[in-house]
Each structure stands twice: as structure tokens, then as C-alpha cells.
CSV table of C-alpha atoms in Angstrom, one decimal:
chain,number,residue,atom,x,y,z
Y,1,ASP,CA,89.5,81.4,130.7
Y,2,THR,CA,86.3,79.8,132.1
Y,3,GLU,CA,84.5,80.5,128.6
Y,4,VAL,CA,82.2,78.1,126.5
Y,5,THR,CA,81.3,80.1,123.3
Y,6,GLN,CA,78.5,78.8,121.3
Y,7,THR,CA,77.9,79.9,117.9
Y,8,PRO,CA,75.7,81.3,116.5
Y,9,LYS,CA,74.0,83.4,118.8
Y,10,HIS,CA,70.4,83.1,116.8
Y,11,LEU,CA,69.5,80.5,113.9
Y,12,VAL,CA,66.7,80.3,111.9
Y,13,MET,CA,66.5,77.2,109.5
Y,14,GLY,CA,63.5,75.9,106.7
Y,15,MET,CA,62.7,72.1,107.6
Y,16,THR,CA,65.0,70.7,104.7
Y,17,ASN,CA,68.0,72.6,105.7
Y,18,LYS,CA,71.3,71.3,107.2
Y,19,LYS,CA,72.7,73.5,109.5
Y,20,SER,CA,75.3,73.1,112.1
Y,21,LEU,CA,76.1,74.3,115.9
Y,22,LYS,CA,79.4,75.0,117.3
Y,23,CYS,CA,80.8,74.9,120.9
Y,24,GLU,CA,84.3,75.7,121.6
Y,25,GLN,CA,85.9,75.3,125.0
Y,26,HIS,CA,89.7,76.2,126.1
Y,27,MET,CA,89.6,74.9,129.8
Y,28,GLY,CA,91.2,71.5,128.8
Y,29,HIS,CA,87.8,69.6,129.7
Y,30,ARG,CA,87.5,66.1,128.8
Y,31,ALA,CA,83.5,65.9,129.5
Y,32,MET,CA,81.1,68.0,127.0
Y,33,TYR,CA,77.3,68.2,126.9
Y,34,TRP,CA,74.8,69.6,124.6
Y,35,TYR,CA,71.5,70.0,126.2
Y,36,LYS,CA,68.1,71.4,124.8
Y,37,GLN,CA,65.7,74.1,126.7
Y,38,LYS,CA,62.1,74.8,125.4
Y,39,ALA,CA,60.8,77.9,127.0
Y,40,LYS,CA,59.8,78.1,130.6
Y,41,LYS,CA,61.3,74.4,131.1
Y,42,PRO,CA,64.3,73.1,132.5
Y,43,PRO,CA,67.6,72.1,130.8
Y,44,GLU,CA,67.6,68.6,129.3
Y,45,LEU,CA,70.1,66.7,128.3
Y,46,MET,CA,71.0,65.4,124.8
Y,47,PHE,CA,74.3,64.1,124.7
Y,48,VAL,CA,77.4,63.7,126.7
Y,49,TYR,CA,81.0,63.3,125.1
Y,50,SER,CA,83.9,61.6,127.3
Y,51,TYR,CA,87.5,62.1,125.5
Y,52,GLU,CA,85.9,62.9,122.6
Y,53,LYS,CA,84.0,59.7,122.5
Y,54,LEU,CA,79.5,59.9,122.4
Y,55,SER,CA,79.5,58.5,126.2
Y,56,ILE,CA,75.3,59.2,126.6
Y,57,ASN,CA,72.8,59.6,124.1
Y,58,GLU,CA,69.5,60.6,125.7
Y,59,SER,CA,67.7,59.0,122.9
Y,60,VAL,CA,67.6,61.6,120.8
Y,61,PRO,CA,66.3,61.3,117.2
Y,62,SER,CA,68.5,61.2,114.2
Y,63,ARG,CA,67.9,64.2,112.6
Y,64,PHE,CA,70.4,65.4,115.9
Y,65,SER,CA,74.1,64.4,115.1
Y,66,PRO,CA,76.4,65.3,117.3
Y,67,GLU,CA,80.1,65.3,116.5
Y,68,CYS,CA,83.5,65.5,118.7
Y,69,PRO,CA,86.2,66.8,116.1
Y,70,ASN,CA,88.6,67.2,119.0
Y,71,SER,CA,89.1,67.9,122.8
Y,72,SER,CA,88.1,71.6,122.5
Y,73,LEU,CA,85.1,71.3,120.3
Y,74,LEU,CA,81.8,70.2,120.0
Y,75,ASN,CA,79.1,70.3,116.8
Y,76,LEU,CA,75.5,69.4,116.5
Y,77,HIS,CA,74.6,69.0,112.8
Y,78,LEU,CA,71.2,69.3,112.3
Y,79,HIS,CA,68.9,68.1,109.3
Y,80,ALA,CA,65.4,67.8,108.5
Y,81,LEU,CA,64.3,69.6,111.7
Y,82,GLN,CA,60.6,70.2,113.0
Y,83,PRO,CA,58.8,73.4,114.0
Y,84,GLU,CA,58.8,71.8,117.6
Y,85,ASP,CA,62.6,71.3,117.6
Y,86,SER,CA,62.7,75.3,118.0
Y,87,ALA,CA,64.3,76.2,121.3
Y,88,LEU,CA,67.5,77.0,123.5
Y,89,TYR,CA,70.4,74.6,122.9
Y,90,LEU,CA,73.1,74.9,125.4
Y,91,CYS,CA,76.5,73.3,125.2
Y,92,ALA,CA,78.7,72.8,128.7
Y,93,SER,CA,81.9,71.2,129.5
Y,94,SER,CA,83.8,70.3,133.0
Y,95,GLN,CA,86.5,68.0,133.9
Y,96,TYR,CA,86.3,64.2,133.9
Y,97,GLY,CA,83.8,62.9,136.9
Y,98,GLY,CA,81.4,64.7,139.2
Y,99,SER,CA,82.6,66.4,141.5
Y,100,THR,CA,83.4,69.6,139.5
Y,101,GLU,CA,81.5,72.2,138.1
Y,102,ALA,CA,80.4,72.2,134.7
Y,103,PHE,CA,80.5,75.5,132.5
Y,104,PHE,CA,77.7,76.5,130.4
Y,105,GLY,CA,77.8,78.4,126.8
Y,106,GLN,CA,75.1,81.3,126.3
Y,107,GLY,CA,73.3,79.0,123.7
Y,108,THR,CA,72.0,79.1,120.2
Y,109,ARG,CA,68.3,80.6,120.0
Y,110,LEU,CA,67.2,77.7,117.1
Y,111,THR,CA,63.9,78.6,115.1
Y,112,VAL,CA,62.9,75.9,112.4
Y,113,VAL,CA,60.4,77.3,109.9
K,1,ASP,CA,70.3,60.5,139.8
K,2,ALA,CA,68.7,61.2,142.8
K,3,LYS,CA,65.7,63.3,142.0
K,4,THR,CA,65.2,66.8,143.9
K,5,THR,CA,62.0,68.7,144.8
K,6,GLN,CA,61.9,72.3,145.1
K,7,PRO,CA,59.3,75.2,145.6
K,8,PRO,CA,58.1,76.9,142.4
K,9,SER,CA,59.0,80.2,143.3
K,10,MET,CA,59.8,82.6,146.2
K,11,ASP,CA,60.2,85.9,146.8
K,12,CYS,CA,62.8,88.1,148.5
K,13,ALA,CA,63.2,92.0,149.4
K,14,GLU,CA,66.0,92.8,148.3
K,15,GLY,CA,69.1,93.2,150.9
K,16,ARG,CA,67.6,90.5,153.1
K,17,ALA,CA,68.6,86.8,152.7
K,18,ALA,CA,67.3,84.3,150.6
K,19,ASN,CA,66.9,81.3,151.6
K,20,LEU,CA,65.8,78.4,148.7
K,21,PRO,CA,65.2,74.6,150.1
K,22,CYS,CA,65.6,71.6,148.3
K,23,ASN,CA,64.6,68.1,149.0
K,24,HIS,CA,67.0,65.5,148.3
K,25,SER,CA,65.6,62.1,149.9
K,26,THR,CA,67.3,59.4,148.2
K,27,ILE,CA,70.3,60.8,147.7
K,28,SER,CA,73.0,58.5,147.6
K,29,GLY,CA,76.6,58.2,149.2
K,30,ASN,CA,78.7,59.2,146.5
K,31,GLU,CA,76.1,61.9,144.8
K,32,TYR,CA,77.2,65.8,145.2
K,33,VAL,CA,74.8,68.6,145.4
K,34,TYR,CA,75.1,71.5,143.0
K,35,TRP,CA,73.3,75.2,142.7
K,36,TYR,CA,72.9,76.3,139.4
K,37,ARG,CA,71.1,79.9,138.4
K,38,GLN,CA,69.5,80.7,135.2
K,39,ILE,CA,68.9,84.2,134.3
K,40,HIS,CA,66.4,84.6,131.9
K,41,SER,CA,67.6,83.7,128.1
K,42,GLN,CA,71.3,82.8,129.5
K,43,GLY,CA,73.3,79.7,129.9
K,44,PRO,CA,72.7,78.4,133.3
K,45,GLN,CA,75.6,79.8,136.1
K,46,TYR,CA,77.5,77.5,138.3
K,47,ILE,CA,77.0,78.7,141.8
K,48,ILE,CA,78.1,75.9,144.5
K,49,HIS,CA,78.5,72.1,145.4
K,50,GLY,CA,78.7,70.1,148.2
K,51,LEU,CA,79.2,66.6,149.6
K,52,LYS,CA,78.4,66.2,153.1
K,53,ASN,CA,79.9,69.6,154.6
K,54,ASN,CA,78.9,73.3,154.6
K,55,GLU,CA,80.3,75.4,151.6
K,56,THR,CA,80.7,79.0,151.4
K,57,ASN,CA,82.2,80.9,148.4
K,58,GLU,CA,81.7,84.3,147.3
K,59,MET,CA,78.2,84.3,145.9
K,60,ALA,CA,76.4,81.8,148.3
K,61,SER,CA,76.3,79.3,151.4
K,62,LEU,CA,75.4,75.9,150.8
K,63,ILE,CA,74.0,74.2,153.9
K,64,ILE,CA,73.4,70.4,153.8
K,65,THR,CA,71.3,68.4,157.0
K,66,GLU,CA,73.8,65.8,158.3
K,67,ASP,CA,71.4,63.0,156.9
K,68,ARG,CA,72.1,64.6,153.5
K,69,LYS,CA,68.2,64.4,152.9
K,70,SER,CA,67.8,68.3,152.3
K,71,SER,CA,69.7,71.5,151.9
K,72,THR,CA,69.6,75.2,151.4
K,73,LEU,CA,71.2,77.8,149.2
K,74,ILE,CA,71.6,81.0,151.0
K,75,LEU,CA,72.4,84.1,149.3
K,76,PRO,CA,72.9,86.6,152.4
K,77,HIS,CA,72.0,90.0,150.5
K,78,ALA,CA,69.8,89.6,147.4
K,79,THR,CA,69.9,92.1,144.9
K,80,LEU,CA,67.5,92.7,141.8
K,81,ARG,CA,70.4,90.7,139.7
K,82,ASP,CA,69.6,87.9,141.6
K,83,THR,CA,66.0,87.4,140.3
K,84,ALA,CA,66.5,84.3,138.4
K,85,VAL,CA,65.3,80.4,138.3
K,86,TYR,CA,67.6,78.4,140.5
K,87,TYR,CA,68.3,74.6,140.5
K,88,CYS,CA,69.3,72.0,142.9
K,89,ILE,CA,70.9,69.3,141.2
K,90,VAL,CA,71.9,65.9,142.5
K,91,ARG,CA,75.3,64.4,140.7
K,92,GLN,CA,77.3,61.3,140.9
K,93,GLY,CA,80.8,62.2,141.9
K,94,THR,CA,82.3,58.9,140.8
K,95,THR,CA,85.7,59.4,138.7
K,96,GLY,CA,86.5,57.6,135.4
K,97,THR,CA,82.6,58.6,134.0
K,98,ALA,CA,81.3,61.9,132.7
K,99,SER,CA,78.3,62.0,134.6
K,100,LYS,CA,74.7,63.6,134.0
K,101,LEU,CA,74.0,66.8,135.3
K,102,THR,CA,70.2,66.7,135.2
K,103,PHE,CA,67.7,69.6,136.0
K,104,GLY,CA,64.7,69.6,137.7
K,105,THR,CA,62.2,72.4,137.5
K,106,GLY,CA,63.7,74.2,140.0
K,107,THR,CA,63.1,77.8,142.0
K,108,ARG,CA,62.2,81.1,140.6
K,109,LEU,CA,63.2,83.8,142.5
K,110,GLN,CA,62.0,87.1,142.4
K,111,VAL,CA,63.9,89.7,144.1
K,112,THR,CA,61.7,93.2,145.1
K,113,LEU,CA,62.5,96.6,146.0
């Protein structure tokens, strides 16, 4: 099983809402990633978790709050977002270290209204 | 991580080989060259990676120059389903860290009949 599952596939939320994105993998990977991708742009790294601890935060605004409750799950909690936060949010996982490939989910298409 | 330079777009006739170049002149000794592709609105898909030797798998071949400052991804018999944005990425291979996978602007490959 080389699958990273993201839910929901689509999400529309108001600027005062609180919502969460979920990512799950069962490959035993100990590194998990959140990326944000705007239309016609490459994915941009947001967060990296290593062994369930946040290891990299690419200066992401606090309205995005990641959480890694266990080695298979990664959440991204959203609060007070702006319309410009509308994007495709991608989750990925990999073995520890940089010499092995990362597997990506199909993403959550988020629209903030 | 080292930066990469790729042509913004390329065309290829179906059935012919697609050769996608990438410059990574500032690559360091422990950095791997990775290739991913992204078909419209889907998550990035791993293709191949290598350190210094040429690599081949069922999808593609990766040719890395001896000085490691550039590489070429070869899709031997391109099909319409290979139309996608192809990203060349260099990534630290050190163990003990969850290293970043930083995307550049990529090459949009259009395969035509």
C-alpha cells in the first residue's frame, strides 16, 4: 500500500469558520509534510513532521495549525482564513532521511468565501 | 537545498522519446536529484531519483552528468497520458533528518498526436 489519503477532497469554508484537513498513511513513514499549491504554481512547503514532532515550519501564519496525533495521521487545523488562502493543500509522507521518495496524496481543494 | 533550472515548456510527439533537462549547478555532494510529475489537479507523482549514477525504472531513465551539475529525464516512448508538469528537485540525503522537498517552477510537457 503506497497510498496517502486526504479528506475531504473539496472544502468550502467561511472566513469565520474552523475546519480541519486530514491526512493518513499506513506505510510506516515517520516524516509527513503539508504543502500549499496555488493555481499554476508549484507546491510550497508549509510544515514537516518528523517522528510526530514539528521539525520545519516555513513561517506559516498561525491561522494554519498542524497536528500529528500519531505516526499515521496528520491534521491541518484552519481558523479565520482569508480568501487568498484558497488553494490545493497536499499532504506527503516519506521514510526518514532524504534518499527515499515521498508519496503525495491527491489533495484537498479549499475555497475560502 | 540547491536550486534547479528547467525550461518552462516542451512539446513531444506521441511515441517519441521525451528528454527533459534540468540544471542544478550548485548541487552538493550529499544531494539527490529527484523527478516528480503532476498531472492537472492531482498530487505530484514520484518518477525516479539518483545520486551520481544513471538510473532506470519502469517509468523513465535518469541521466546525471559526471560533474552532477545537470541531469536529463528520459521518457522513452511518450504517450498522451504523460502530458504533465515535470519537476526536477535536489534534496539532501542525510539520514537523521526529514529533509525538505522543494519544488521549482517545472517544465510543462505537452505530448501531441
